Short mmCIF file of C-alpha atoms and ligand atoms in Angstrom, two decimals:
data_model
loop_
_atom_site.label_atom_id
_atom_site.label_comp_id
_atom_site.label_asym_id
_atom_site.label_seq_id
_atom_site.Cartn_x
_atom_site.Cartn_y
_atom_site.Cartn_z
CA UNK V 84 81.20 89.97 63.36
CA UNK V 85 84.29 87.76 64.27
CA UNK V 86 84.84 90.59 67.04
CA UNK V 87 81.32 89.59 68.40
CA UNK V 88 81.33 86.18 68.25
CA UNK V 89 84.42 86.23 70.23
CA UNK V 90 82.75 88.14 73.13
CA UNK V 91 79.02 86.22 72.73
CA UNK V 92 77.50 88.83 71.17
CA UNK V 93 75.62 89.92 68.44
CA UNK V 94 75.09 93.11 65.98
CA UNK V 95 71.54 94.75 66.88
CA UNK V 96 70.19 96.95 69.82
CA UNK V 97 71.09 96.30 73.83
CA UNK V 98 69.28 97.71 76.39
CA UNK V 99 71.91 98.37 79.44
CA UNK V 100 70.82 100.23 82.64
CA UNK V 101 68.61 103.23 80.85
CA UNK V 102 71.11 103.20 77.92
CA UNK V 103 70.40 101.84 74.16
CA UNK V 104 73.60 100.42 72.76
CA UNK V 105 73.35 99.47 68.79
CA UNK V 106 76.20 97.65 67.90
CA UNK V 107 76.46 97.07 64.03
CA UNK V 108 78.79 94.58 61.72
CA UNK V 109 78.91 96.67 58.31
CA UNK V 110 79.16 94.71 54.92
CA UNK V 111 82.78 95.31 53.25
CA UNK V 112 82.65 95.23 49.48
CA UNK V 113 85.64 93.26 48.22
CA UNK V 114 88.09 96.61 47.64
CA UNK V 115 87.78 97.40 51.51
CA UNK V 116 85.13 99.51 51.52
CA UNK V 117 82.05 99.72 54.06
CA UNK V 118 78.89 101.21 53.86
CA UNK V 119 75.81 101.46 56.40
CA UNK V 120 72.91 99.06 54.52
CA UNK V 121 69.47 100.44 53.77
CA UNK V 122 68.46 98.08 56.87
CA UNK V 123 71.14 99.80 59.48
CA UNK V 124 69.53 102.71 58.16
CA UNK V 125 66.07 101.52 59.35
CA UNK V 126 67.34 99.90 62.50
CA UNK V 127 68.50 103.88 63.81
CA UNK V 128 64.93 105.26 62.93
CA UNK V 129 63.18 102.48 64.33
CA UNK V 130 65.33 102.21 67.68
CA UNK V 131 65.17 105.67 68.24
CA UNK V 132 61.30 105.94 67.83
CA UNK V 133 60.68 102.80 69.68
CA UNK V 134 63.09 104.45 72.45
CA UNK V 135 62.25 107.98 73.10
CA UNK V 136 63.95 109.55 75.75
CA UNK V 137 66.62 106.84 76.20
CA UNK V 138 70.04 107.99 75.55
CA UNK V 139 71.31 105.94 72.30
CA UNK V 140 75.01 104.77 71.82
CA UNK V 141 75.98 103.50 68.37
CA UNK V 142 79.10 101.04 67.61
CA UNK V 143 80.68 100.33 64.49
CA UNK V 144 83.97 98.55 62.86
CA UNK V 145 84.64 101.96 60.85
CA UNK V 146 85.09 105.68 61.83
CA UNK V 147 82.36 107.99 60.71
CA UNK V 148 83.85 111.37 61.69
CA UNK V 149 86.12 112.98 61.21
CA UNK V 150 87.34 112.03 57.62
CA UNK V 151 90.36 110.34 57.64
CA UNK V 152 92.70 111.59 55.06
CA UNK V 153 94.34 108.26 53.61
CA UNK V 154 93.96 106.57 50.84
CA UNK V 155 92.64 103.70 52.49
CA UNK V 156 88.90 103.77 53.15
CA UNK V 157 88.88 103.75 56.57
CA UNK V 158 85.67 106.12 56.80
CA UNK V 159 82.18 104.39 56.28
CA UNK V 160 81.08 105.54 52.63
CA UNK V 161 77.97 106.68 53.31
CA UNK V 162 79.36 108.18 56.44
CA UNK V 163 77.87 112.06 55.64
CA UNK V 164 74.36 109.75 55.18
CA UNK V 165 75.36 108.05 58.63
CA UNK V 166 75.46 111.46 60.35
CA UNK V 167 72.55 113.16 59.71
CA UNK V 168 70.44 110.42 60.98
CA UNK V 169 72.65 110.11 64.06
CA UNK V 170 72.13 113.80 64.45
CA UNK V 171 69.00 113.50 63.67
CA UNK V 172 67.49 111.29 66.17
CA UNK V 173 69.69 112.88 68.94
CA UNK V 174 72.31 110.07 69.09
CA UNK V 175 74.68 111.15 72.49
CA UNK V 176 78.24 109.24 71.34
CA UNK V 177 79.07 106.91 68.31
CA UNK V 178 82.06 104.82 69.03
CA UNK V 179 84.59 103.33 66.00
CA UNK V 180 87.86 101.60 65.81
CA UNK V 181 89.86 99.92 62.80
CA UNK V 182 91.91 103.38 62.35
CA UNK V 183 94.83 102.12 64.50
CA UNK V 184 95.88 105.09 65.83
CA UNK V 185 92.42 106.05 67.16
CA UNK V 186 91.35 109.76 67.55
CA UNK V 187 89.75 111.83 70.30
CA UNK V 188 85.98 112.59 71.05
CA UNK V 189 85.13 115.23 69.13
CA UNK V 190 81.38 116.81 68.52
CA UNK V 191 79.26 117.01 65.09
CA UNK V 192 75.72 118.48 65.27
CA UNK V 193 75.77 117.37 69.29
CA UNK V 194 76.76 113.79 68.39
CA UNK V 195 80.10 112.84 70.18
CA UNK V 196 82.02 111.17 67.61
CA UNK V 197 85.21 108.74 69.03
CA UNK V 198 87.74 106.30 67.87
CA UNK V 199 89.20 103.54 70.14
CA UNK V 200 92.82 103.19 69.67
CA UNK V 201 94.20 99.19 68.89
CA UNK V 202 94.20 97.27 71.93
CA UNK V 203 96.43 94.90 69.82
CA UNK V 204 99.49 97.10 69.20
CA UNK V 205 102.03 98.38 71.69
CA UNK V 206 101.71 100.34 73.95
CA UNK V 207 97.97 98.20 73.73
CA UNK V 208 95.72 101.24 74.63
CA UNK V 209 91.92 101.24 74.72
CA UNK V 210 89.75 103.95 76.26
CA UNK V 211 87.84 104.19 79.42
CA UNK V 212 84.13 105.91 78.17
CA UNK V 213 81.88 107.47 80.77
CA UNK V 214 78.30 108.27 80.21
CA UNK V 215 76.09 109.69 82.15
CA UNK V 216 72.62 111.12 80.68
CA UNK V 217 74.23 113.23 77.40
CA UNK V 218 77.37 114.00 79.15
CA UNK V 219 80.56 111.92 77.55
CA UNK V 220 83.97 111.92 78.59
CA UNK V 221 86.67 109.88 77.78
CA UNK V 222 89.97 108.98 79.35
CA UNK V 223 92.45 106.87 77.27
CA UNK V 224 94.77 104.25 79.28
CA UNK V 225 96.97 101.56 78.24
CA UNK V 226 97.93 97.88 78.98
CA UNK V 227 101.89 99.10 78.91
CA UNK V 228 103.16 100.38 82.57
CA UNK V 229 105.53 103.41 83.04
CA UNK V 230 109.77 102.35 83.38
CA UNK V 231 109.37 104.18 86.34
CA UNK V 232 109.13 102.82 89.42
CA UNK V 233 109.80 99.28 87.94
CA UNK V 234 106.69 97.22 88.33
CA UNK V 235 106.77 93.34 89.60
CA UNK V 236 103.66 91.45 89.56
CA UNK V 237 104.11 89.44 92.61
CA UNK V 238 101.91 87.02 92.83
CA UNK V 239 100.74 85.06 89.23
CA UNK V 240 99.43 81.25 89.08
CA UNK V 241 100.00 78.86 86.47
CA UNK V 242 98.24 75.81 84.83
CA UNK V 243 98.74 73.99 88.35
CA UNK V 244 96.27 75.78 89.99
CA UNK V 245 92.65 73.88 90.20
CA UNK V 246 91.21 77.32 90.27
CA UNK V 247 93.44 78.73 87.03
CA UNK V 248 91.47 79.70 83.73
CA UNK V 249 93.28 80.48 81.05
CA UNK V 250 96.93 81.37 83.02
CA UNK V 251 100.14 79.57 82.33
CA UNK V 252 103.70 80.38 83.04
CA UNK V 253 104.69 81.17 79.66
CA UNK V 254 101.65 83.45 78.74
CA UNK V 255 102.33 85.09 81.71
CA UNK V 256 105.97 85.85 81.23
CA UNK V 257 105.17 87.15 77.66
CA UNK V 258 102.67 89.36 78.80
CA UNK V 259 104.50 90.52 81.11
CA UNK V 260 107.52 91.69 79.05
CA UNK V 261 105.19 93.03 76.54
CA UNK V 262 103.17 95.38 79.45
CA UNK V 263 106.88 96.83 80.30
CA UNK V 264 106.81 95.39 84.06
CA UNK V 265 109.95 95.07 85.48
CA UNK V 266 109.32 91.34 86.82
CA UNK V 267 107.23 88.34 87.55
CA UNK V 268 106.75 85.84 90.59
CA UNK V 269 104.93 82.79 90.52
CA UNK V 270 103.18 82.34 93.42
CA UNK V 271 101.12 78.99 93.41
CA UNK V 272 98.51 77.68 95.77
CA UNK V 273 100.51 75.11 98.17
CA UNK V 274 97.91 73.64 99.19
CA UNK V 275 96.91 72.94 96.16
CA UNK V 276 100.32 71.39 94.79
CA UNK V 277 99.69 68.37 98.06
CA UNK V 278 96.21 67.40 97.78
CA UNK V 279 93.22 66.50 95.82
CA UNK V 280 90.73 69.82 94.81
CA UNK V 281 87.81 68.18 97.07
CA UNK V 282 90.27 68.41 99.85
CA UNK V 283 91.60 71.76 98.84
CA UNK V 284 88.31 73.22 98.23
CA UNK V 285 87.02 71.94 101.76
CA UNK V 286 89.66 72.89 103.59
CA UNK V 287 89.57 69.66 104.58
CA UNK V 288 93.57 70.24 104.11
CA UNK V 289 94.29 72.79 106.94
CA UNK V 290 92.00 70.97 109.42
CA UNK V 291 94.22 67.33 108.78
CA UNK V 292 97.66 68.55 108.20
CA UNK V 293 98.70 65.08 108.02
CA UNK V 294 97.08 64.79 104.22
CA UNK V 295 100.41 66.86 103.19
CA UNK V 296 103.10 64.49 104.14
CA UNK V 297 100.80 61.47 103.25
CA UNK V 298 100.60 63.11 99.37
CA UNK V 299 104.30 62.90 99.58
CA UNK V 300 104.86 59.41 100.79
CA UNK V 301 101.65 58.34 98.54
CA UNK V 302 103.71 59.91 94.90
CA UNK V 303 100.49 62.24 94.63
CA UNK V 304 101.78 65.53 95.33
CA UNK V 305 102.98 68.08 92.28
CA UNK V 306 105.00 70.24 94.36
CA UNK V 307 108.23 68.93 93.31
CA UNK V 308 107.36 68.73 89.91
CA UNK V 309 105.91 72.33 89.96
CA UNK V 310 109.26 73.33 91.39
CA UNK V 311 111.19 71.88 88.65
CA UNK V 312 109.33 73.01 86.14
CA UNK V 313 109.21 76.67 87.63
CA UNK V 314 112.78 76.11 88.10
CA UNK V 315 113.71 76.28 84.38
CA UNK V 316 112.34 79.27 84.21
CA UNK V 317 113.73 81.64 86.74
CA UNK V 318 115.76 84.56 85.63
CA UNK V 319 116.16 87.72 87.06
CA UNK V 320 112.99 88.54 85.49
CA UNK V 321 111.10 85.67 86.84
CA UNK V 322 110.77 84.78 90.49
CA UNK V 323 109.68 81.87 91.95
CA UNK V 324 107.15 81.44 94.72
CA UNK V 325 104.24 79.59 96.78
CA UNK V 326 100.87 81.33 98.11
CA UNK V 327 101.13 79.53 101.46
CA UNK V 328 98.19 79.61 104.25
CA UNK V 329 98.19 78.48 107.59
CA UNK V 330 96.83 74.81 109.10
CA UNK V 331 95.01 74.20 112.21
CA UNK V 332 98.12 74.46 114.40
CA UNK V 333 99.97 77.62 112.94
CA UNK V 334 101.98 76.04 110.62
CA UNK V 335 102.37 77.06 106.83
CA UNK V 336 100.58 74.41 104.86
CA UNK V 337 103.86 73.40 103.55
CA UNK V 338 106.20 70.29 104.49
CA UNK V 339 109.57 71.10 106.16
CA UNK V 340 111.61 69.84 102.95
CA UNK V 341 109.77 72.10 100.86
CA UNK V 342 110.49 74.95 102.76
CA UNK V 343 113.53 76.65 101.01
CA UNK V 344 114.56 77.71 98.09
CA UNK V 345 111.97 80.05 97.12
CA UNK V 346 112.28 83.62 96.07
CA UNK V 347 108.85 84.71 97.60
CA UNK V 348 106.57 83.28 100.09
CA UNK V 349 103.09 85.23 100.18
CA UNK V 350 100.81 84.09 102.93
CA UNK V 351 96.76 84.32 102.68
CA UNK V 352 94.12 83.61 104.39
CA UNK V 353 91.39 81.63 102.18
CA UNK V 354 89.70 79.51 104.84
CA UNK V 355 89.28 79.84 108.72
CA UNK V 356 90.60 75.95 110.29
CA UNK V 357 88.64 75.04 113.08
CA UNK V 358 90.47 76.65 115.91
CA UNK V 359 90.03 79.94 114.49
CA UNK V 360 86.45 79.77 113.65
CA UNK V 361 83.76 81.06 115.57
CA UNK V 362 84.87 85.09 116.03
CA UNK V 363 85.62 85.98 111.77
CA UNK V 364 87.36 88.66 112.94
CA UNK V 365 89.65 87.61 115.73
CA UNK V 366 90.28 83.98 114.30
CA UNK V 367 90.79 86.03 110.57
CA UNK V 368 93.59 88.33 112.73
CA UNK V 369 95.05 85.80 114.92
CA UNK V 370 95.22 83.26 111.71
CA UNK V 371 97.24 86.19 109.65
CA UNK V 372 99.47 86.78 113.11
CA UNK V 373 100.47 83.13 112.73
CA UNK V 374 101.36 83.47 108.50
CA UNK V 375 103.46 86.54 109.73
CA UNK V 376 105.34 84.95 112.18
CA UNK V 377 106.33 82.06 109.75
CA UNK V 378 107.92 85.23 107.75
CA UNK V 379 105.87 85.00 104.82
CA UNK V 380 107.47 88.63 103.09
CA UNK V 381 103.95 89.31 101.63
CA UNK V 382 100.49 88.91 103.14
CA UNK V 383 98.19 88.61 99.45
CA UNK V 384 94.61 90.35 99.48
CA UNK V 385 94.31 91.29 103.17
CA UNK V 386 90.72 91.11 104.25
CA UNK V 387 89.60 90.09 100.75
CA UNK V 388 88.16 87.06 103.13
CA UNK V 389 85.38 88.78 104.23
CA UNK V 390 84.47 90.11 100.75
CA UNK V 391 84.62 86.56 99.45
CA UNK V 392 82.13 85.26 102.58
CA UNK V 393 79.65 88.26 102.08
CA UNK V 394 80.48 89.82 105.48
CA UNK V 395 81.21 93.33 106.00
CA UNK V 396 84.92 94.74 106.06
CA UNK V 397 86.33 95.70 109.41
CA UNK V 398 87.43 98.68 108.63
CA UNK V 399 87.89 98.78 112.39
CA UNK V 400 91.05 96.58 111.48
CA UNK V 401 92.81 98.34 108.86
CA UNK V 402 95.07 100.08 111.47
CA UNK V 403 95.67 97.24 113.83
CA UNK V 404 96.73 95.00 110.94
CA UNK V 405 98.81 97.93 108.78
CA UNK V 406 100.28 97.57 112.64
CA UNK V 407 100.90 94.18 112.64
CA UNK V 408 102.43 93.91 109.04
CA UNK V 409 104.66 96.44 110.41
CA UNK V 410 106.03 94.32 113.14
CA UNK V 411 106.71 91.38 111.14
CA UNK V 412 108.29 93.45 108.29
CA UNK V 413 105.70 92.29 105.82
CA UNK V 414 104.35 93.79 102.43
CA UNK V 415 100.46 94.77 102.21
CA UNK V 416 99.52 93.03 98.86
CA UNK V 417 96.80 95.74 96.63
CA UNK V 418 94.75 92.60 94.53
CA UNK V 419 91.76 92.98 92.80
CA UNK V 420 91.14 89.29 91.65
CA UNK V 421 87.75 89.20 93.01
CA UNK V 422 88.32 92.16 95.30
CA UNK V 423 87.58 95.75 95.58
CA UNK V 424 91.01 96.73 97.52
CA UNK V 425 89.77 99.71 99.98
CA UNK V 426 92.89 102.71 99.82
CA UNK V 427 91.98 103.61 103.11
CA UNK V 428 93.66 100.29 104.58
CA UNK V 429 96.74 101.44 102.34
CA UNK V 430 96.74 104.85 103.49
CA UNK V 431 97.48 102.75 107.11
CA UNK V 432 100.05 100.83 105.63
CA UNK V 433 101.75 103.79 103.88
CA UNK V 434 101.60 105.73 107.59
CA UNK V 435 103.47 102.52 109.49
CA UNK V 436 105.65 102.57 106.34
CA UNK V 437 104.81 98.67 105.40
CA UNK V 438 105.83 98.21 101.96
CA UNK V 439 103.07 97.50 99.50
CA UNK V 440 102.84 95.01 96.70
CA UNK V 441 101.07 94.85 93.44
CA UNK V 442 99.83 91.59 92.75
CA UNK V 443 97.66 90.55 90.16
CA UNK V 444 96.58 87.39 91.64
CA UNK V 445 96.33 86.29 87.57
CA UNK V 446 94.16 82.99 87.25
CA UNK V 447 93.34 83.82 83.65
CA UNK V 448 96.22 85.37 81.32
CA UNK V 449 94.06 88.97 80.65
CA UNK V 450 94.67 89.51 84.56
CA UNK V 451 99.13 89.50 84.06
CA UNK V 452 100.07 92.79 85.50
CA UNK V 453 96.97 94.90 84.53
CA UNK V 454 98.07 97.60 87.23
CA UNK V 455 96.16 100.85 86.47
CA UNK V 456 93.73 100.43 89.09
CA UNK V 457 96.29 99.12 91.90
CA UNK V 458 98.62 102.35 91.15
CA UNK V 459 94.61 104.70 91.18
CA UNK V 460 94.58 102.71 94.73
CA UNK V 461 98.23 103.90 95.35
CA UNK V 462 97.30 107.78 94.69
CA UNK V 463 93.93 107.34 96.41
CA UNK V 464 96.33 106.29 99.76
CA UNK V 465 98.42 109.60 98.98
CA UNK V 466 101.62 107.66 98.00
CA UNK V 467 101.58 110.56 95.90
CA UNK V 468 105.12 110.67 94.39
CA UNK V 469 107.00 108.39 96.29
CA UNK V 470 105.69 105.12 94.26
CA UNK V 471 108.73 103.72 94.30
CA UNK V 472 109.82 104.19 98.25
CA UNK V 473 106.19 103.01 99.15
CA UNK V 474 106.29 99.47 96.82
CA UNK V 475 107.80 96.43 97.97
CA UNK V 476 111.00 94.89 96.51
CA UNK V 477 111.95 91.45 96.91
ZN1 ZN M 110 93.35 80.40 93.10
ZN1 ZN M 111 94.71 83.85 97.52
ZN1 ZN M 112 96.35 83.69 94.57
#
């Protein structure tokens, strides 16, 4: 029930796209032990009558099958009881946890019976569950990246970001030691560490340059005390950064005293300033040209702009700008805050040999280097073996 709660929900039936899932919250007696009530009983018979034809999926706290030898009670008491109704009214997967270790799908009278392994304990595994129709399959991954290639998450907000959920520095650099990563960079919106939200969130910011250095003489800007703070941090395993875009006039939105000292500068493009507006697409490559030739080392969720403004992606572009990133000697950033990263622009940047990043883009701490799908993108481009040549090292 506390499980629930914790994501809004509640025990009972939910009807998701042709699927029934019944999710029940089991008494325990006081010695540990569970059993399915009279009701839960009911509530199987019922749902499956009222529900012919759809495909049912059941959820509990406890395993049902198989046993588990222990002398713990891990397995529902009435479990055998449990079963045949499941059987019975042609129930396609149940799906259990508290058994920490978890065990695989396995089949009883046609129901698929399977055990989620605890998120909570290294190496934090949970299991990716596929159903389509009757047919169940189940892949198991886990929160915890491979030693090798080392792994840095290069490009992670903190609580200075407007747009930041849940993220700070120091959940971030836990997590990150914890998923096995080999490294962390900070990467906060500049823009954001001059001026006010309403002038962040406008873009107001890139269109009068000037509101940067009047922050500064004003005693409004955060930027130095972001830097300090950040500062005291740094190790070999944390990096400092900025995510830097570009104003009106081609410059980074950053003033000239601010400039150095940084261990990564990743440039994006978030808004189009007037100059560039008009033609997305040539004002979107033209304003990226401008970030490169600043030497930003990373260019963060290329063509996630047009995602983000409900146009269609140029794929038309994924060559000319793998091209571009090549001349400036920049990284291609995969990023899939908000953003479905397509491999076919990586496949581009693997061919020009531009050096790709893995950024998490982390604005809430559950996002801190959560890297299965970037390294799926990385096979889907055919980096194939050579992980390690193909990712970008600061
Ligand atoms: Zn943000
Ligand atoms: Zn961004
Ligand atoms: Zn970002």
């Amino acid at each position: 029930e506390r499980l629930l709660r914790l994501f809004g929900d509640r025990p009972g039936l939910h009807e998701i796209k042709g699927y029934l899932l019944i999710t029940f919250a089991d008494r325990y007696a006081p010695d540990d032990r569970a059993a399915r009530s009279p009701e839960g009983l009911t509530l199987i018979r019922e749902a499956a009558s009222a529900h012919p034809d759809v495909p049912l999926l059941f959820f509990q706290h406890n395993p049902i099958y198989p046993p588990v030898d222990s002398s713990y009670p891990y397995n529902l008491t009435n479990a055998p009881e449990v079963m045949k109704s499941y059987a019975e009214h042609g129930v396609v997967l149940s799906v259990s946890g508290h058994l920490h270790g978890g065990s695989p799908l396995c089949f009883s009278d046609n129901v698929g019976y399977v055990t989620c392994p605890a998120l909570c304990e290294d190496p934090f595994r949970f299991l990716r569950v596929r159903v389509r129709g009757h047919e169940v399959t189940v892949r198991e991954e886990s929160l915890k990246m491979p030693k090798t290639p080392p792994l840095v998450d290069t490009h992670v907000h903190t609580e200075y970001a407007y747009c930041a959920s849940t993220v700070t520095a120091a959940g971030a650099i836990e997590r990150a030691e914890k998923f096995g990563l080999a490294g962390i960079t900070f990467t906060e919106h500049a823009g954001q560490l001059y001026v006010s939200s309403e002038d962040y969130w406008s873009g107001r910011f890139l269109n009068e340059p000037g509101l940067l250095r009047q922050a500064r003489t004003e005693g409004r800007d955060r930027m130095r005390a972001y830097r300090a703070e950040m500062q005291a941090l740094r190790s070999s395993f944390v990096r400092i950064g900025l995510e830097v875009e570009c104003d009106r006039n081609g410059e980074l939105s950053l003033l000239d005293e601010d400039r150095e000292g940084w261990d990564l500068l990743s440039g994006a493009v978030h808004f189009l300033p007037e100059p560039f507006e008009g033609d997305a697409e040539r004002g979107f490559m033209a304003l990226t040209e401008k970030l490169l030739q600043q030497k930003v080392a990373v260019l963060a969720h290329p063509f996630r702009f047009f995602r983000r403004n409900k146009m269609d992606i140029p794929r038309h572009l994924f060559r000319p700008m793998a091209h571009l990133l090549a001349k400036y000697g920049a990284a291609g950033e995969i990023n899939f805050h908000t953003n479905e990263p397509d491999p076919d622009f990586f496949r581009c940047c693997i061919e020009e040999g531009v050096p790709i990043a893995l950024g998490s883009d982390s604005h809430a701490l559950y996002e801190v280097g959560e890297f299965a799908p970037n390294l799926d993108v990385l096979r889907q481009a055919g980096a194939g073996e050579r992980l390690e040549e193909v990712l970008f090292s600061s």
